[in-house]
């Protein structure tokens, strides 16, 4: 059955890491709106120029911009079997827009996986995060370091720190989560689409919890 999975949770919950693993395992695309925006910034496209300052500060990019991106991406043929949304929706307006897309495309009700992590772990995951600019692999200098310091295990490319993983931007991102994204928990709970997942522990253990839930849901 085609299924849209929404990986939800605060910045640093492990959404990106887990969405990569789950997309691979389930054979459906991983759609990270943050990755799409970072790529646009790197390439200096119109979208990149519009989003750059907001992203660097840790503020949300306007809903109309984000909704357009996701509508286009979900309309591509590779999403017919489903997809994992990581970082979208982030506001009630985005969630309502997504409901419209899912209805129009016949993709059905989403399954929302809310990844819960305590604030101390979130800070550690964000400040320690390093990513490979070539393949997108995510590491953490404290929790999940690469074999060789500062270099991607997969392709040997030098790892980078995200521009918004600094103290000031992290503070603003956490506030945006509390104010704009947290209300989505109730939104999806009311629709009976919400599943809570313990986001603590090793990445492999969290992946098992998430995939267990998705597979159990598939058999309902
Ligand atoms: P992420 O990689 O999901 O942490 O997103 C990085 C940044 O991209 C966010 O702090 C926002 O500036 C922007 N962004 C990503 N997704 C969205 C969204 N759905 N709505 C608004 N802004 C977004």
XYZ file of C-alpha atoms and ligand atoms in Angstrom:
243
model
C 0.000 0.000 0.000
C 1.321 3.473 -0.858
C 2.086 5.237 2.349
C 3.331 8.693 3.174
C 5.389 8.623 6.337
C 6.038 11.864 8.195
C 9.082 11.912 10.463
C 8.383 14.555 13.029
C 10.284 15.852 16.029
C 12.485 18.686 17.230
C 15.646 19.691 15.381
C 18.282 17.141 16.359
C 15.778 14.340 17.012
C 17.458 12.209 14.361
C 14.801 12.636 11.660
C 17.312 12.898 8.831
C 19.455 9.971 9.967
C 16.426 7.760 10.482
C 14.633 8.829 7.314
C 17.697 7.872 5.246
C 17.795 4.396 6.781
C 14.040 3.823 6.537
C 13.812 5.061 2.930
C 16.542 2.614 1.978
C 14.890 -0.238 3.817
C 11.388 0.459 2.454
C 12.467 1.414 -1.077
C 10.648 4.753 -1.115
C 12.097 8.272 -1.610
C 13.344 10.346 1.309
C 12.141 13.912 0.917
C 14.002 16.297 3.205
C 12.860 19.879 2.691
C 16.000 21.063 4.517
C 18.204 19.138 2.044
C 16.245 20.537 -0.916
C 16.752 24.079 0.399
C 20.455 23.557 1.190
C 21.006 22.251 -2.331
C 19.218 25.324 -3.745
C 21.416 27.596 -1.603
C 24.545 25.790 -2.813
C 23.487 26.199 -6.428
C 22.422 29.825 -5.949
C 19.012 29.274 -7.527
C 16.133 31.716 -7.010
C 14.800 29.452 -4.264
C 18.218 29.317 -2.638
C 18.580 33.088 -2.644
C 15.090 33.494 -1.154
C 15.676 30.932 1.615
C 19.321 31.523 2.515
C 19.044 34.276 5.144
C 16.104 32.678 6.957
C 17.848 29.317 7.111
C 21.113 30.744 8.401
C 19.230 32.482 11.213
C 17.206 29.370 12.043
C 13.875 30.872 11.020
C 11.235 29.069 8.974
C 10.973 29.662 5.230
C 7.454 30.917 4.277
C 4.687 28.329 3.928
C 3.846 29.136 0.288
C 7.445 28.458 -0.771
C 7.614 25.164 1.135
C 4.200 23.964 -0.039
C 5.151 24.556 -3.683
C 8.342 22.515 -3.282
C 6.573 19.575 -1.678
C 3.659 19.563 -4.096
C 6.062 19.364 -7.030
C 8.186 16.654 -5.395
C 5.251 14.441 -4.350
C 3.842 14.711 -7.865
C 6.816 12.845 -9.342
C 6.304 9.210 -10.341
C 8.755 7.805 -7.768
C 6.344 8.838 -4.995
C 3.481 6.655 -6.247
C 4.516 3.917 -3.816
C 4.873 6.397 -0.973
C 7.601 8.597 0.484
C 9.155 9.726 3.731
C 8.736 13.390 4.553
C 11.486 14.764 6.802
C 11.110 18.369 7.965
C 7.680 18.911 6.409
C 5.056 19.847 7.476
C 6.361 22.281 10.095
C 3.259 24.455 10.536
C -0.476 23.810 10.693
C -0.896 25.613 7.344
C 1.637 23.222 5.750
C -0.171 20.215 7.263
C -3.499 21.392 5.863
C -1.944 21.936 2.453
C -0.428 18.450 2.584
C -3.844 16.966 3.390
C -5.097 18.532 0.163
C -2.226 17.070 -1.884
C -2.717 13.597 -0.404
C -6.405 13.729 -1.136
C -5.922 14.913 -4.725
C -3.207 12.365 -5.500
C -4.953 9.481 -3.731
C -1.912 8.903 -1.507
C -4.209 8.558 1.494
C -3.769 9.338 5.173
C -0.171 9.796 6.317
C 1.456 7.874 9.131
C 3.124 10.316 11.484
C 6.067 9.172 13.573
C 6.840 11.606 16.342
C 10.442 11.091 17.501
C 10.828 12.197 21.107
C 14.193 13.269 22.500
C 15.116 15.256 25.615
C 16.579 18.756 25.204
C 20.051 17.797 26.439
C 20.385 15.112 23.732
C 19.041 17.502 21.100
C 21.796 20.024 21.858
C 24.453 17.301 21.769
C 23.133 15.927 18.476
C 23.013 19.369 16.870
C 26.360 20.719 18.067
C 28.141 17.427 17.300
C 26.547 16.886 13.876
C 28.777 16.714 10.809
C 27.567 15.809 7.316
C 29.156 14.673 4.108
C 28.534 17.308 1.431
C 28.870 14.637 -1.279
C 26.637 11.739 -0.157
C 24.665 13.342 2.687
C 25.734 10.795 5.326
C 25.248 12.178 8.842
C 27.764 11.712 11.690
C 28.149 12.993 15.211
C 31.526 13.726 16.753
C 30.308 12.585 20.203
C 27.811 9.850 19.421
C 28.555 8.431 15.985
C 32.001 9.567 14.798
C 33.436 8.608 11.420
C 36.296 6.070 11.414
C 38.782 8.788 10.454
C 38.374 12.183 12.120
C 36.471 14.659 9.905
C 36.231 12.381 6.848
C 33.234 10.480 5.423
C 33.531 6.662 5.791
C 31.714 6.131 2.500
C 33.571 8.377 0.078
C 36.484 10.002 1.952
C 35.081 13.526 1.443
C 35.790 16.120 4.185
C 32.800 16.483 6.526
C 31.166 19.865 7.119
C 29.149 21.447 9.909
C 25.786 22.934 8.962
C 25.747 26.722 9.033
C 22.669 26.695 11.292
C 24.191 24.319 13.858
C 25.514 27.221 15.944
C 24.257 28.279 19.371
C 22.186 31.293 18.261
C 20.491 29.558 15.299
C 19.842 26.443 17.407
C 18.039 28.586 19.995
C 15.831 30.140 17.280
C 15.163 26.757 15.626
C 14.075 25.232 18.937
C 11.749 28.173 19.514
C 10.274 27.820 16.000
C 9.696 24.145 16.785
C 7.905 24.929 20.061
C 5.750 27.670 18.563
C 4.969 26.476 15.038
C 5.613 22.741 14.813
C 4.671 21.390 18.242
C 0.920 22.035 17.592
C 1.104 19.425 14.795
C 1.233 16.708 17.450
C -2.327 17.518 18.412
C -3.363 18.011 14.794
C -2.303 14.491 13.853
C -3.413 12.958 17.140
C -6.951 14.113 16.385
C -6.704 12.427 12.985
C -5.478 9.240 14.726
C -2.368 9.333 12.555
C 0.180 9.961 15.316
C 2.621 7.404 16.711
C 5.119 8.320 19.415
C 8.602 6.842 19.163
C 11.330 6.940 21.794
C 14.210 8.711 20.005
C 16.826 7.889 22.648
C 19.666 5.413 22.217
C 21.796 4.178 19.334
C 20.675 4.952 15.759
C 20.225 1.236 14.922
C 17.936 0.731 17.920
C 15.807 3.748 16.997
C 15.628 2.525 13.391
C 14.277 -0.819 14.588
C 11.601 0.898 16.663
C 10.518 3.051 13.721
C 10.492 0.270 11.161
C 8.663 -1.995 13.594
C 5.889 0.571 13.835
C 5.690 1.101 10.077
C 5.547 -2.630 9.377
C 2.949 -3.243 12.110
C 0.834 -0.481 10.602
C 1.120 -2.065 7.166
C -0.489 -5.239 8.464
C -3.418 -3.579 10.180
P 16.138 20.946 8.512
O 17.226 20.404 7.678
O 14.865 20.176 8.410
O 16.563 21.155 9.954
O 15.790 22.412 7.933
C 16.759 23.423 7.909
C 16.099 24.773 7.721
O 15.406 24.808 6.463
C 15.052 25.157 8.751
O 15.610 25.723 9.924
C 14.219 26.165 7.967
O 14.892 27.399 7.848
C 14.190 25.534 6.572
N 13.064 24.584 6.409
C 13.145 23.258 6.140
N 11.925 22.709 6.042
C 11.048 23.705 6.261
C 9.626 23.783 6.319
N 8.863 22.695 6.129
N 9.056 24.988 6.576
C 9.805 26.094 6.765
N 11.145 26.098 6.735
C 11.770 24.915 6.487
